[in-house]
Structures are given as structure tokens and as C-alpha cells.
Amino acid sequence: MGKYFGTDGFRGEANEGLTAEHAFKIGRFLGWYFTEKRRKFDSGRARIVIGKDTRRSGYMFEYALVGGLVASGADAYLLHVTTTPSVAYVVCAEGFDCGIMISASHNPYYDNGIKLFNGAGEKMDEEVIRLVEGYLDGEDVGFGAGAQPPYAKRENIGRSVDYVAGRNRYVGYLISLGMYSFKGIKIGLDCANGSAWTIAKAVFDALGATTVLIGGEPDGTNINQGCGSTHIEKLQALVKAQGLHVGFAYDGDADRCLCVDENGEIVDGDKIIYLCAKYLKDRGELLKNTVVTTVMSNFGLYKALERLGVSYKKTAVGDKYVYEKMTQEGYVLGGEQSGHIIFSKYASTGDGVLTSLMVMQAMLDTKKSLSALAAPMEVYPQVLKNVRVADKRRAVKDEEVQAAVEKADKRLAGKGRVLLRESGTEPVVRVMVEAEDTALCKECVEEILAVIEKKGYAVKSE
């Protein structure tokens, strides 16, 4: 992780940790960098595509980025409100130099973020991120320390282009992946008042499903508020009350998906990985017979995969790391418990709506309910608590905190695990304990949190 860009972009409270000036400067640098890169091969100007979710501050960051890009000589193509995976798709499919998504994912509306994609639709190369951060800090990254990229002049000044057509192509792409008609299937969709607001329903309606939409009335300040994948209880109640076959909940930028089965029970990312691994293995499509998970995946997933005869790899938390491992070693399925699921045959990042389609395909092809597909995986009790801290790295490295972790690990006696880690996107430390007994999990977590608070690292949320 860099100084500004974490595992999933540059994120912070709008006009506090992340300002319009930051966005303008990022646009200035990227416009210059990719225009210079283009000039080595042809005389054309750089083309950069931008999407955003439904946060009020998205307008500010969108136009600040555009101002910086065109001032440096690049053309900015605006997808407007769209999903993170749609930006990744359009960059690759339409031959853009770079993609930018304005979103803070599952965070509250007052936060926002800037995510960058390279020309292959993958999370931006670390070298470019390093250069962007260096420029933000006034370092010499190609035009002198403290200096600005040269401004484009006359006919070389860039322009902005309304590019809703790109978003529509992405919707068409998703529809094309539907192998079966969804006619007669009743589906609940919780779009978190975010990016999937129009896209998800359009896809499922086109495939013939009867859809019931909640979290589809964004007003700029209600994204993720009591809805979506972080507040899935509303979708659970909807599925049960209306007798739906399945429900899908997305986060603010729709790069993750959690499911609700016909009984109103949650099917999280681990269970999605399990059922999709089994489905692909049975069809002979699980290349190398291996899936990629993160260290946050449940023991129950690994036990279930072992029974299937499926191998697994573990990475640090973040779909960026999952995708890197998948591409390095040639795997087709990977993801996180939180619902970032990657199907590398179809996408270069987690895609909530695509995940929904893959789950539907497994259900329709096997003629089984979602509960039946997920049932073989038994979840170990897991307790996860987050604590906001002033210095997450110092808190995690503290000797007394580490001693508390070791003490908890000994209590589990090899029948569980303890995980203490820094959030990649927030000033938060996450404490997770997994064991056969929920009460023991809670005790261990509370003991570790007590030490963090005693040492003065915890801060109160406003």
C-alpha cells in the first residue's frame, strides 16, 4: 500500500482526507503521463474513461478529474453513474489508456475514493501509483521537483465526452452471459442506493426474471445507508415476505455481491466460492482444480473444498491480490468472504452483478435451490470486530497487542485461528477470531480489543 492509495484506491472523507484539489492533480498527472506514453507510438491524445457512484461528492471529484485531464491534453469520457466493474470492462473492451472510478465502495456517503485501472482493466500498476503519489507530494516524477506537468495548448487541449454508450455496452455484455431464461424466477435486488441502481434490474429484466428492487432510490446521501450488502437484513425480510427464489445484495459500487437463499438465509462470499467451485469442477471448467481465497475466508470453506478434492491458495485481503494470484498462476475462480468474487474468464475484478448471474446459472443448470447448493459448506463460528484507531500500523505492531493475540491463539489450541490486521482503506484495525465455539470467539476478540483501547489507540467515531 502507498501513502494515499490503499488496497482499493485513494479513499477518505470528501474535502477532508480526499479533496477536489487531489482529484485535479491526479487528473493532471494521468493526463500528462498517458499522453506522453501515447506520443511514443502515435500522435493521438490519451483517452481516459471515468465512472462514479451516487455520492453527492461524486460530481465534484468527477469535474475536478476532468479539468485536470483535459488541461494535460487527454480526452475524458464520462460514463456517469455506473459500477466499478463496468469501468474495468469498458477500459479493456474499448481500448482506453486508463480508467477511473469515483467511489468509496461500502463506506458511508460522506466518504469517497478514486480507483485507477490500467489499459487491461486491471487495478493500476504499482509503478504508476508510486508516480501519482510522488507528484501529489511534490517529488520529481518527470518534470522537476515541485513542478507541474506542462499544460496542453491550443488544439492539444483535451475535451470531455458523454459516454453513456459505454455503460450500455457493459449491460449488453452481462445480458449476453445469461445461458438460461430467468422466466418464472422471482428475484430480489438490493442495490444499496448505489451504482447498480439501474444496471442490475435492467440485466435481470432482460433475461426474463420477475424482479423486486429495493435500495434503488439514491439521493446522494443514502448510499449504503441501512441497505445493500452491508445491511442485508432488509433483503432477507423481502425474500421471505414475498416468497422470492433468491435475493442479491450489492455494495455502493457493485463490485461485491452477497446472496439470500429462498429461506431468507445469507449466502456469503465463501459459500458463493464453494458452490461455484463445485459447479465449475463438475463441468470440467475449474482450471488447475484450484480456487484463490484471502486470509479472511472461513475454515468451513477449506474443509468443504477438501471434501470436493479442490485445492486453494490464500492471499492478503483485497480482490486486487486475489486477481494477481489468479493471473500469475492461471486460476479461474477466486474471491473474498465479503462478496468480491472474480471469474477471470469474464472479468478482471470483482463484479457483483456478474456473480449474481453465475449463481443463477448454477441454480438453473443443476435445478437446485440456492440453499441446497450452499448446504454442504458448514461455517465455523466467526467473530469480527473493527476498531477505529489513530495509527493502525502502530496499533497492530504494539508488543502488548501482539501478546494478547498470542494468548488468544494458545486458548484456541489449534482448533481455531486469530487474525489481526489493518484495513486497507480505512483508519481501522480488524480483529477476527474463528473457532468451534462462538462464546470463546467473543471472549478472545474482546480481550484483544481491551488491550488496544488500554494502550490508547482507539478513537471514538463521530
GROMACS .gro file of C-alpha atoms in nm:
model
  462
    1MET     CA    1   0.000   0.000   0.000
    2GLY     CA    2   0.113   0.353  -0.076
    3LYS     CA    3   0.078   0.672   0.122
    4TYR     CA    4  -0.253   0.770  -0.038
    5PHE     CA    5  -0.367   0.467  -0.237
    6GLY     CA    6  -0.464   0.162  -0.031
    7THR     CA    7  -0.576  -0.180  -0.148
    8ASP     CA    8  -0.873  -0.025  -0.325
    9GLY     CA    9  -0.779   0.327  -0.424
   10PHE     CA   10  -0.733   0.668  -0.260
   11ARG     CA   11  -1.012   0.695  -0.006
   12GLY     CA   12  -1.114   0.949   0.257
   13GLU     CA   13  -1.388   1.181   0.376
   14ALA     CA   14  -1.479   1.418   0.095
   15ASN     CA   15  -1.295   1.752   0.131
   16GLU     CA   16  -1.114   1.622   0.439
   17GLY     CA   17  -0.889   1.327   0.359
   18LEU     CA   18  -0.966   1.346  -0.013
   19THR     CA   19  -1.019   1.688  -0.174
   20ALA     CA   20  -1.111   1.830  -0.512
   21GLU     CA   21  -0.752   1.951  -0.538
   22HIS     CA   22  -0.629   1.594  -0.501
   23ALA     CA   23  -0.861   1.490  -0.784
   24PHE     CA   24  -0.749   1.775  -1.009
   25LYS     CA   25  -0.383   1.690  -0.955
   26ILE     CA   26  -0.444   1.320  -1.016
   27GLY     CA   27  -0.615   1.416  -1.341
   28ARG     CA   28  -0.328   1.647  -1.433
   29PHE     CA   29  -0.070   1.375  -1.379
   30LEU     CA   30  -0.261   1.093  -1.550
   31GLY     CA   31  -0.347   1.314  -1.848
   32TRP     CA   32   0.019   1.406  -1.890
   33TYR     CA   33   0.153   1.055  -1.822
   34PHE     CA   34  -0.069   0.872  -2.069
   35THR     CA   35  -0.042   1.144  -2.334
   36GLU     CA   36   0.337   1.115  -2.316
   37LYS     CA   37   0.308   0.740  -2.336
   38ARG     CA   38   0.088   0.770  -2.645
   39ARG     CA   39   0.335   1.002  -2.818
   40LYS     CA   40   0.594   0.726  -2.819
   41PHE     CA   41   0.372   0.529  -3.058
   42ASP     CA   42   0.145   0.777  -3.236
   43SER     CA   43   0.030   1.136  -3.230
   44GLY     CA   44  -0.311   1.062  -3.075
   45ARG     CA   45  -0.414   1.201  -2.738
   46ALA     CA   46  -0.477   0.983  -2.433
   47ARG     CA   47  -0.834   0.856  -2.378
   48ILE     CA   48  -0.941   0.808  -2.017
   49VAL     CA   49  -1.283   0.686  -1.904
   50ILE     CA   50  -1.446   0.790  -1.576
   51GLY     CA   51  -1.734   0.642  -1.376
   52LYS     CA   52  -1.884   0.732  -1.038
   53ASP     CA   53  -2.133   0.604  -0.785
   54THR     CA   54  -2.425   0.803  -0.643
   55ARG     CA   55  -2.249   1.005  -0.368
   56ARG     CA   56  -2.314   1.379  -0.366
   57SER     CA   57  -1.941   1.449  -0.376
   58GLY     CA   58  -1.904   1.244  -0.693
   59TYR     CA   59  -1.991   1.547  -0.908
   60MET     CA   60  -1.712   1.749  -0.752
   61PHE     CA   61  -1.449   1.481  -0.800
   62GLU     CA   62  -1.571   1.396  -1.150
   63TYR     CA   63  -1.533   1.750  -1.280
   64ALA     CA   64  -1.207   1.809  -1.091
   65LEU     CA   65  -1.061   1.499  -1.257
   66VAL     CA   66  -1.193   1.609  -1.597
   67GLY     CA   67  -1.039   1.954  -1.551
   68GLY     CA   68  -0.700   1.804  -1.476
   69LEU     CA   69  -0.716   1.550  -1.758
   70VAL     CA   70  -0.813   1.788  -2.036
   71ALA     CA   71  -0.569   2.056  -1.914
   72SER     CA   72  -0.292   1.799  -1.965
   73GLY     CA   73  -0.414   1.711  -2.313
   74ALA     CA   74  -0.620   1.394  -2.254
   75ASP     CA   75  -0.979   1.330  -2.356
   76ALA     CA   76  -1.212   1.236  -2.069
   77TYR     CA   77  -1.504   1.001  -2.141
   78LEU     CA   78  -1.784   1.016  -1.882
   79LEU     CA   79  -1.986   0.704  -1.802
   80HIS     CA   80  -2.161   0.897  -1.521
   81VAL     CA   81  -2.325   0.674  -1.256
   82THR     CA   82  -2.204   0.321  -1.315
   83THR     CA   83  -2.037   0.028  -1.141
   84THR     CA   84  -1.669  -0.024  -1.074
   85PRO     CA   85  -1.656  -0.344  -1.284
   86SER     CA   86  -1.820  -0.163  -1.575
   87VAL     CA   87  -1.528   0.083  -1.580
   88ALA     CA   88  -1.282  -0.208  -1.582
   89TYR     CA   89  -1.478  -0.370  -1.869
   90VAL     CA   90  -1.504  -0.054  -2.080
   91VAL     CA   91  -1.135   0.031  -2.042
   92CYS     CA   92  -1.034  -0.306  -2.184
   93ALA     CA   93  -1.313  -0.357  -2.437
   94GLU     CA   94  -1.297  -0.005  -2.582
   95GLY     CA   95  -0.919   0.042  -2.584
   96PHE     CA   96  -0.885   0.322  -2.329
   97ASP     CA   97  -0.548   0.411  -2.180
   98CYS     CA   98  -0.678   0.430  -1.826
   99GLY     CA   99  -0.997   0.405  -1.621
  100ILE     CA  100  -1.103   0.598  -1.312
  101MET     CA  101  -1.384   0.506  -1.073
  102ILE     CA  102  -1.505   0.758  -0.815
  103SER     CA  103  -1.638   0.558  -0.522
  104ALA     CA  104  -1.578   0.464  -0.160
  105SER     CA  105  -1.747   0.127  -0.212
  106HIS     CA  106  -1.931   0.021   0.108
  107ASN     CA  107  -1.829   0.331   0.308
  108PRO     CA  108  -2.088   0.595   0.415
  109TYR     CA  109  -2.190   0.870   0.175
  110TYR     CA  110  -1.958   1.136   0.318
  111ASP     CA  111  -1.654   0.931   0.216
  112ASN     CA  112  -1.538   0.900  -0.140
  113GLY     CA  113  -1.248   0.749  -0.330
  114ILE     CA  114  -1.057   0.733  -0.657
  115LYS     CA  115  -0.977   0.392  -0.806
  116LEU     CA  116  -0.747   0.357  -1.105
  117PHE     CA  117  -0.740   0.089  -1.377
  118ASN     CA  118  -0.477   0.025  -1.641
  119GLY     CA  119  -0.546  -0.037  -2.009
  120ALA     CA  120  -0.617  -0.406  -1.944
  121GLY     CA  121  -0.896  -0.320  -1.700
  122GLU     CA  122  -0.683  -0.432  -1.404
  123LYS     CA  123  -0.604  -0.238  -1.085
  124MET     CA  124  -0.341   0.020  -1.178
  125ASP     CA  125   0.024  -0.084  -1.185
  126GLU     CA  126   0.213  -0.006  -0.865
  127GLU     CA  127   0.476   0.195  -1.055
  128VAL     CA  128   0.212   0.439  -1.183
  129ILE     CA  129   0.057   0.464  -0.836
  130ARG     CA  130   0.401   0.545  -0.697
  131LEU     CA  131   0.444   0.823  -0.954
  132VAL     CA  132   0.100   0.969  -0.881
  133GLU     CA  133   0.173   0.975  -0.511
  134GLY     CA  134   0.514   1.129  -0.572
  135TYR     CA  135   0.355   1.407  -0.775
  136LEU     CA  136   0.098   1.472  -0.500
  137ASP     CA  137   0.388   1.511  -0.258
  138GLY     CA  138   0.584   1.747  -0.486
  139GLU     CA  139   0.855   1.498  -0.583
  140ASP     CA  140   1.035   1.495  -0.917
  141VAL     CA  141   0.844   1.241  -1.124
  142GLY     CA  142   0.948   1.357  -1.469
  143PHE     CA  143   0.922   1.734  -1.487
  144GLY     CA  144   1.114   1.860  -1.183
  145ALA     CA  145   1.054   1.858  -0.808
  146GLY     CA  146   0.754   2.074  -0.718
  147ALA     CA  147   0.688   2.150  -1.083
  148GLN     CA  148   0.359   2.098  -1.267
  149PRO     CA  149   0.304   1.886  -1.577
  150PRO     CA  150   0.310   2.107  -1.887
  151TYR     CA  151  -0.031   2.243  -1.981
  152ALA     CA  152  -0.168   2.148  -2.320
  153LYS     CA  153  -0.222   2.443  -2.555
  154ARG     CA  154  -0.441   2.531  -2.849
  155GLU     CA  155  -0.563   2.226  -3.037
  156ASN     CA  156  -0.384   1.995  -2.794
  157ILE     CA  157  -0.619   2.078  -2.506
  158GLY     CA  158  -0.840   1.778  -2.435
  159ARG     CA  159  -1.218   1.752  -2.429
  160SER     CA  160  -1.486   1.571  -2.231
  161VAL     CA  161  -1.721   1.325  -2.399
  162ASP     CA  162  -2.055   1.196  -2.272
  163TYR     CA  163  -2.006   0.820  -2.294
  164VAL     CA  164  -2.322   0.659  -2.157
  165ALA     CA  165  -2.294   0.428  -2.459
  166GLY     CA  166  -2.003   0.255  -2.286
  167ARG     CA  167  -2.218   0.173  -1.985
  168ASN     CA  168  -2.488   0.039  -2.214
  169ARG     CA  169  -2.235  -0.189  -2.385
  170TYR     CA  170  -2.143  -0.329  -2.045
  171VAL     CA  171  -2.510  -0.401  -1.970
  172GLY     CA  172  -2.535  -0.577  -2.307
  173TYR     CA  173  -2.227  -0.780  -2.223
  174LEU     CA  174  -2.378  -0.903  -1.898
  175ILE     CA  175  -2.703  -0.995  -2.069
  176SER     CA  176  -2.507  -1.194  -2.327
  177LEU     CA  177  -2.363  -1.411  -2.048
  178GLY     CA  178  -2.706  -1.538  -1.947
  179MET     CA  179  -2.717  -1.901  -2.065
  180TYR     CA  180  -3.074  -1.959  -1.944
  181SER     CA  181  -3.403  -1.774  -1.942
  182PHE     CA  182  -3.498  -1.648  -1.596
  183LYS     CA  183  -3.867  -1.657  -1.680
  184GLY     CA  184  -4.069  -1.764  -1.379
  185ILE     CA  185  -3.789  -1.683  -1.134
  186LYS     CA  186  -3.864  -1.421  -0.869
  187ILE     CA  187  -3.553  -1.228  -0.768
  188GLY     CA  188  -3.496  -0.962  -0.505
  189LEU     CA  189  -3.231  -0.697  -0.574
  190ASP     CA  190  -3.085  -0.460  -0.314
  191CYS     CA  191  -2.877  -0.204  -0.499
  192ALA     CA  192  -2.764  -0.010  -0.187
  193ASN     CA  193  -2.888   0.317  -0.342
  194GLY     CA  194  -2.567   0.296  -0.538
  195SER     CA  195  -2.412   0.213  -0.874
  196ALA     CA  196  -2.618  -0.098  -0.952
  197TRP     CA  197  -2.936   0.108  -0.919
  198THR     CA  198  -3.034   0.083  -1.288
  199ILE     CA  199  -2.788  -0.174  -1.422
  200ALA     CA  200  -2.885  -0.483  -1.218
  201LYS     CA  201  -3.257  -0.457  -1.279
  202ALA     CA  202  -3.204  -0.394  -1.650
  203VAL     CA  203  -2.999  -0.714  -1.679
  204PHE     CA  204  -3.238  -0.938  -1.486
  205ASP     CA  205  -3.546  -0.794  -1.655
  206ALA     CA  206  -3.390  -0.853  -1.997
  207LEU     CA  207  -3.329  -1.218  -1.906
  208GLY     CA  208  -3.695  -1.264  -1.813
  209ALA     CA  209  -3.689  -1.258  -1.434
  210THR     CA  210  -3.957  -1.104  -1.215
  211THR     CA  211  -3.755  -0.856  -1.011
  212VAL     CA  212  -3.832  -0.671  -0.688
  213LEU     CA  213  -3.597  -0.378  -0.629
  214ILE     CA  214  -3.503  -0.213  -0.302
  215GLY     CA  215  -3.219   0.031  -0.241
  216GLY     CA  216  -3.299   0.189  -0.574
  217GLU     CA  217  -3.374   0.549  -0.477
  218PRO     CA  218  -3.038   0.727  -0.447
  219ASP     CA  219  -3.041   1.086  -0.330
  220GLY     CA  220  -2.667   1.146  -0.290
  221THR     CA  221  -2.662   1.086   0.085
  222ASN     CA  222  -2.828   0.746   0.133
  223ILE     CA  223  -2.580   0.513  -0.041
  224ASN     CA  224  -2.522   0.202   0.177
  225GLN     CA  225  -2.750   0.353   0.442
  226GLY     CA  226  -2.938   0.065   0.602
  227CYS     CA  227  -2.929  -0.130   0.277
  228GLY     CA  228  -2.703  -0.325   0.041
  229SER     CA  229  -2.452  -0.595   0.120
  230THR     CA  230  -2.350  -0.433   0.450
  231HIS     CA  231  -2.713  -0.425   0.574
  232ILE     CA  232  -2.860  -0.734   0.418
  233GLU     CA  233  -3.142  -0.778   0.671
  234LYS     CA  234  -3.386  -0.580   0.454
  235LEU     CA  235  -3.330  -0.815   0.161
  236GLN     CA  236  -3.370  -1.117   0.389
  237ALA     CA  237  -3.707  -0.987   0.505
  238LEU     CA  238  -3.812  -0.910   0.146
  239VAL     CA  239  -3.726  -1.259   0.017
  240LYS     CA  240  -3.921  -1.425   0.297
  241ALA     CA  241  -4.221  -1.189   0.285
  242GLN     CA  242  -4.269  -1.218  -0.092
  243GLY     CA  243  -4.165  -1.582  -0.138
  244LEU     CA  244  -3.881  -1.500  -0.376
  245HIS     CA  245  -3.650  -1.768  -0.515
  246VAL     CA  246  -3.333  -1.572  -0.437
  247GLY     CA  247  -3.202  -1.228  -0.346
  248PHE     CA  248  -2.883  -1.044  -0.439
  249ALA     CA  249  -2.735  -0.753  -0.242
  250TYR     CA  250  -2.463  -0.525  -0.378
  251ASP     CA  251  -2.243  -0.260  -0.221
  252GLY     CA  252  -2.218   0.104  -0.328
  253ASP     CA  253  -2.011   0.045  -0.641
  254ALA     CA  254  -2.142  -0.309  -0.707
  255ASP     CA  255  -1.809  -0.487  -0.715
  256ARG     CA  256  -1.932  -0.726  -0.447
  257CYS     CA  257  -2.241  -0.940  -0.402
  258LEU     CA  258  -2.394  -1.135  -0.117
  259CYS     CA  259  -2.691  -1.367  -0.169
  260VAL     CA  260  -3.004  -1.456   0.024
  261ASP     CA  261  -3.149  -1.803  -0.033
  262GLU     CA  262  -3.519  -1.886  -0.060
  263ASN     CA  263  -3.540  -1.929   0.320
  264GLY     CA  264  -3.402  -1.583   0.387
  265GLU     CA  265  -3.059  -1.712   0.491
  266ILE     CA  266  -2.739  -1.530   0.393
  267VAL     CA  267  -2.504  -1.694   0.143
  268ASP     CA  268  -2.177  -1.505   0.182
  269GLY     CA  269  -1.870  -1.487  -0.041
  270ASP     CA  270  -1.719  -1.807   0.098
  271LYS     CA  271  -2.033  -2.006   0.020
  272ILE     CA  272  -2.051  -1.848  -0.325
  273ILE     CA  273  -1.692  -1.957  -0.390
  274TYR     CA  274  -1.776  -2.308  -0.269
  275LEU     CA  275  -2.088  -2.359  -0.480
  276CYS     CA  276  -1.929  -2.205  -0.790
  277ALA     CA  277  -1.615  -2.417  -0.743
  278LYS     CA  278  -1.827  -2.731  -0.727
  279TYR     CA  279  -2.031  -2.625  -1.029
  280LEU     CA  280  -1.723  -2.547  -1.239
  281LYS     CA  281  -1.544  -2.863  -1.126
  282ASP     CA  282  -1.844  -3.079  -1.221
  283ARG     CA  283  -1.840  -2.916  -1.566
  284GLY     CA  284  -1.465  -2.961  -1.606
  285GLU     CA  285  -1.411  -2.584  -1.610
  286LEU     CA  286  -1.223  -2.531  -1.283
  287LEU     CA  287  -0.875  -2.492  -1.428
  288LYS     CA  288  -0.597  -2.646  -1.219
  289ASN     CA  289  -0.870  -2.760  -0.978
  290THR     CA  290  -0.787  -2.464  -0.754
  291VAL     CA  291  -0.955  -2.152  -0.617
  292VAL     CA  292  -0.798  -1.840  -0.464
  293THR     CA  293  -0.917  -1.702  -0.131
  294THR     CA  294  -0.792  -1.446   0.120
  295VAL     CA  295  -0.681  -1.499   0.478
  296MET     CA  296  -1.031  -1.392   0.588
  297SER     CA  297  -1.206  -1.698   0.442
  298ASN     CA  298  -1.374  -1.933   0.688
  299PHE     CA  299  -1.225  -2.267   0.796
  300GLY     CA  300  -1.550  -2.422   0.682
  301LEU     CA  301  -1.476  -2.326   0.323
  302TYR     CA  302  -1.143  -2.506   0.328
  303LYS     CA  303  -1.295  -2.817   0.484
  304ALA     CA  304  -1.570  -2.821   0.221
  305LEU     CA  305  -1.320  -2.770  -0.063
  306GLU     CA  306  -1.106  -3.054   0.068
  307ARG     CA  307  -1.408  -3.285   0.061
  308LEU     CA  308  -1.459  -3.184  -0.303
  309GLY     CA  309  -1.096  -3.254  -0.382
  310VAL     CA  310  -1.040  -2.886  -0.472
  311SER     CA  311  -0.717  -2.708  -0.378
  312TYR     CA  312  -0.695  -2.350  -0.258
  313LYS     CA  313  -0.448  -2.062  -0.235
  314LYS     CA  314  -0.455  -1.776   0.019
  315THR     CA  315  -0.365  -1.411  -0.035
  316ALA     CA  316  -0.376  -1.088   0.163
  317VAL     CA  317  -0.717  -0.921   0.187
  318GLY     CA  318  -0.819  -0.737  -0.130
  319ASP     CA  319  -0.957  -0.856  -0.463
  320LYS     CA  320  -0.650  -0.692  -0.619
  321TYR     CA  321  -0.430  -0.958  -0.458
  322VAL     CA  322  -0.674  -1.235  -0.542
  323TYR     CA  323  -0.670  -1.135  -0.909
  324GLU     CA  324  -0.290  -1.108  -0.915
  325LYS     CA  325  -0.258  -1.465  -0.785
  326MET     CA  326  -0.520  -1.587  -1.033
  327THR     CA  327  -0.344  -1.433  -1.334
  328GLN     CA  328   0.004  -1.535  -1.219
  329GLU     CA  329  -0.091  -1.900  -1.181
  330GLY     CA  330  -0.380  -1.941  -1.424
  331TYR     CA  331  -0.683  -1.987  -1.195
  332VAL     CA  332  -1.038  -1.901  -1.298
  333LEU     CA  333  -1.220  -1.853  -0.966
  334GLY     CA  334  -1.131  -1.656  -0.656
  335GLY     CA  335  -1.270  -1.411  -0.409
  336GLU     CA  336  -1.338  -1.286  -0.062
  337GLN     CA  337  -1.586  -1.365   0.213
  338SER     CA  338  -1.714  -1.007   0.176
  339GLY     CA  339  -1.852  -1.089  -0.169
  340HIS     CA  340  -1.576  -0.978  -0.408
  341ILE     CA  341  -1.587  -1.277  -0.644
  342ILE     CA  342  -1.372  -1.290  -0.957
  343PHE     CA  343  -1.446  -1.505  -1.260
  344SER     CA  344  -1.134  -1.438  -1.466
  345LYS     CA  345  -1.290  -1.581  -1.783
  346TYR     CA  346  -1.532  -1.289  -1.783
  347ALA     CA  347  -1.386  -1.004  -1.573
  348SER     CA  348  -1.066  -0.858  -1.430
  349THR     CA  349  -1.216  -0.750  -1.099
  350GLY     CA  350  -1.492  -0.840  -0.857
  351ASP     CA  351  -1.832  -0.787  -1.021
  352GLY     CA  352  -2.149  -0.814  -0.813
  353VAL     CA  353  -2.397  -0.843  -1.100
  354LEU     CA  354  -2.179  -1.096  -1.282
  355THR     CA  355  -2.157  -1.300  -0.961
  356SER     CA  356  -2.537  -1.299  -0.944
  357LEU     CA  357  -2.554  -1.434  -1.298
  358MET     CA  358  -2.306  -1.713  -1.222
  359VAL     CA  359  -2.505  -1.816  -0.913
  360MET     CA  360  -2.824  -1.817  -1.120
  361GLN     CA  361  -2.654  -2.031  -1.384
  362ALA     CA  362  -2.555  -2.287  -1.121
  363MET     CA  363  -2.909  -2.293  -0.981
  364LEU     CA  364  -3.080  -2.331  -1.318
  365ASP     CA  365  -2.833  -2.580  -1.463
  366THR     CA  366  -2.843  -2.810  -1.160
  367LYS     CA  367  -3.213  -2.746  -1.095
  368LYS     CA  368  -3.130  -2.691  -0.728
  369SER     CA  369  -3.222  -2.414  -0.487
  370LEU     CA  370  -2.954  -2.183  -0.356
  371SER     CA  371  -2.988  -2.331  -0.007
  372ALA     CA  372  -2.923  -2.682  -0.145
  373LEU     CA  373  -2.616  -2.567  -0.339
  374ALA     CA  374  -2.465  -2.394  -0.036
  375ALA     CA  375  -2.563  -2.650   0.229
  376PRO     CA  376  -2.251  -2.876   0.214
  377MET     CA  377  -2.034  -2.592   0.347
  378GLU     CA  378  -2.064  -2.563   0.725
  379VAL     CA  379  -1.949  -2.229   0.860
  380TYR     CA  380  -1.723  -2.216   1.165
  381PRO     CA  381  -1.837  -1.951   1.416
  382GLN     CA  382  -1.650  -1.631   1.342
  383VAL     CA  383  -1.646  -1.304   1.533
  384LEU     CA  384  -1.506  -0.995   1.361
  385LYS     CA  385  -1.489  -0.651   1.521
  386ASN     CA  386  -1.344  -0.329   1.386
  387VAL     CA  387  -1.193  -0.052   1.594
  388ARG     CA  388  -1.110   0.295   1.462
  389VAL     CA  389  -0.758   0.395   1.557
  390ALA     CA  390  -0.530   0.694   1.517
  391ASP     CA  391  -0.238   0.486   1.388
  392LYS     CA  392  -0.336   0.142   1.259
  393ARG     CA  393   0.017   0.024   1.183
  394ARG     CA  394   0.144   0.115   1.527
  395ALA     CA  395  -0.157  -0.048   1.694
  396VAL     CA  396  -0.107  -0.375   1.509
  397LYS     CA  397   0.268  -0.386   1.580
  398ASP     CA  398   0.238  -0.299   1.951
  399GLU     CA  399   0.405  -0.564   2.170
  400GLU     CA  400   0.121  -0.584   2.423
  401VAL     CA  401  -0.137  -0.616   2.146
  402GLN     CA  402   0.069  -0.891   1.985
  403ALA     CA  403   0.097  -1.065   2.323
  404ALA     CA  404  -0.283  -1.059   2.352
  405VAL     CA  405  -0.309  -1.218   2.008
  406GLU     CA  406  -0.064  -1.492   2.106
  407LYS     CA  407  -0.256  -1.555   2.429
  408ALA     CA  408  -0.581  -1.595   2.233
  409ASP     CA  409  -0.413  -1.827   1.986
  410LYS     CA  410  -0.297  -2.052   2.269
  411ARG     CA  411  -0.652  -2.063   2.410
  412LEU     CA  412  -0.776  -2.194   2.075
  413ALA     CA  413  -0.521  -2.477   2.094
  414GLY     CA  414  -0.509  -2.538   1.720
  415LYS     CA  415  -0.889  -2.558   1.687
  416GLY     CA  416  -0.932  -2.207   1.553
  417ARG     CA  417  -0.740  -1.901   1.449
  418VAL     CA  418  -0.684  -1.534   1.531
  419LEU     CA  419  -0.636  -1.266   1.270
  420LEU     CA  420  -0.535  -0.907   1.348
  421ARG     CA  421  -0.489  -0.680   1.050
  422GLU     CA  422  -0.501  -0.324   0.925
  423SER     CA  423  -0.782  -0.217   0.695
  424GLY     CA  424  -0.650  -0.131   0.352
  425THR     CA  425  -0.898   0.153   0.302
  426GLU     CA  426  -0.990   0.297   0.644
  427PRO     CA  427  -0.818   0.401   0.971
  428VAL     CA  428  -0.939   0.075   1.121
  429VAL     CA  429  -0.789  -0.235   1.281
  430ARG     CA  430  -0.983  -0.558   1.233
  431VAL     CA  431  -0.982  -0.833   1.497
  432MET     CA  432  -1.119  -1.170   1.389
  433VAL     CA  433  -1.137  -1.498   1.582
  434GLU     CA  434  -1.268  -1.825   1.442
  435ALA     CA  435  -1.336  -2.138   1.649
  436GLU     CA  436  -1.592  -2.411   1.708
  437ASP     CA  437  -1.742  -2.216   2.000
  438THR     CA  438  -1.893  -1.868   1.947
  439ALA     CA  439  -1.859  -1.769   2.311
  440LEU     CA  440  -1.486  -1.843   2.301
  441CYS     CA  441  -1.452  -1.635   1.982
  442LYS     CA  442  -1.620  -1.338   2.150
  443GLU     CA  443  -1.404  -1.365   2.462
  444CYS     CA  444  -1.082  -1.371   2.261
  445VAL     CA  445  -1.185  -1.075   2.046
  446GLU     CA  446  -1.285  -0.867   2.348
  447GLU     CA  447  -0.957  -0.940   2.524
  448ILE     CA  448  -0.758  -0.814   2.225
  449LEU     CA  449  -0.980  -0.506   2.184
  450ALA     CA  450  -0.940  -0.428   2.554
  451VAL     CA  451  -0.563  -0.409   2.512
  452ILE     CA  452  -0.594  -0.185   2.204
  453GLU     CA  453  -0.819   0.051   2.400
  454LYS     CA  454  -0.599   0.039   2.713
  455LYS     CA  455  -0.296   0.143   2.508
  456GLY     CA  456  -0.489   0.446   2.381
  457TYR     CA  457  -0.500   0.355   2.011
  458ALA     CA  458  -0.881   0.352   1.978
  459VAL     CA  459  -1.062   0.670   1.879
  460LYS     CA  460  -1.433   0.744   1.902
  461SER     CA  461  -1.632   0.768   1.578
  462GLU     CA  462  -1.805   1.099   1.520
   0.00000   0.00000   0.00000
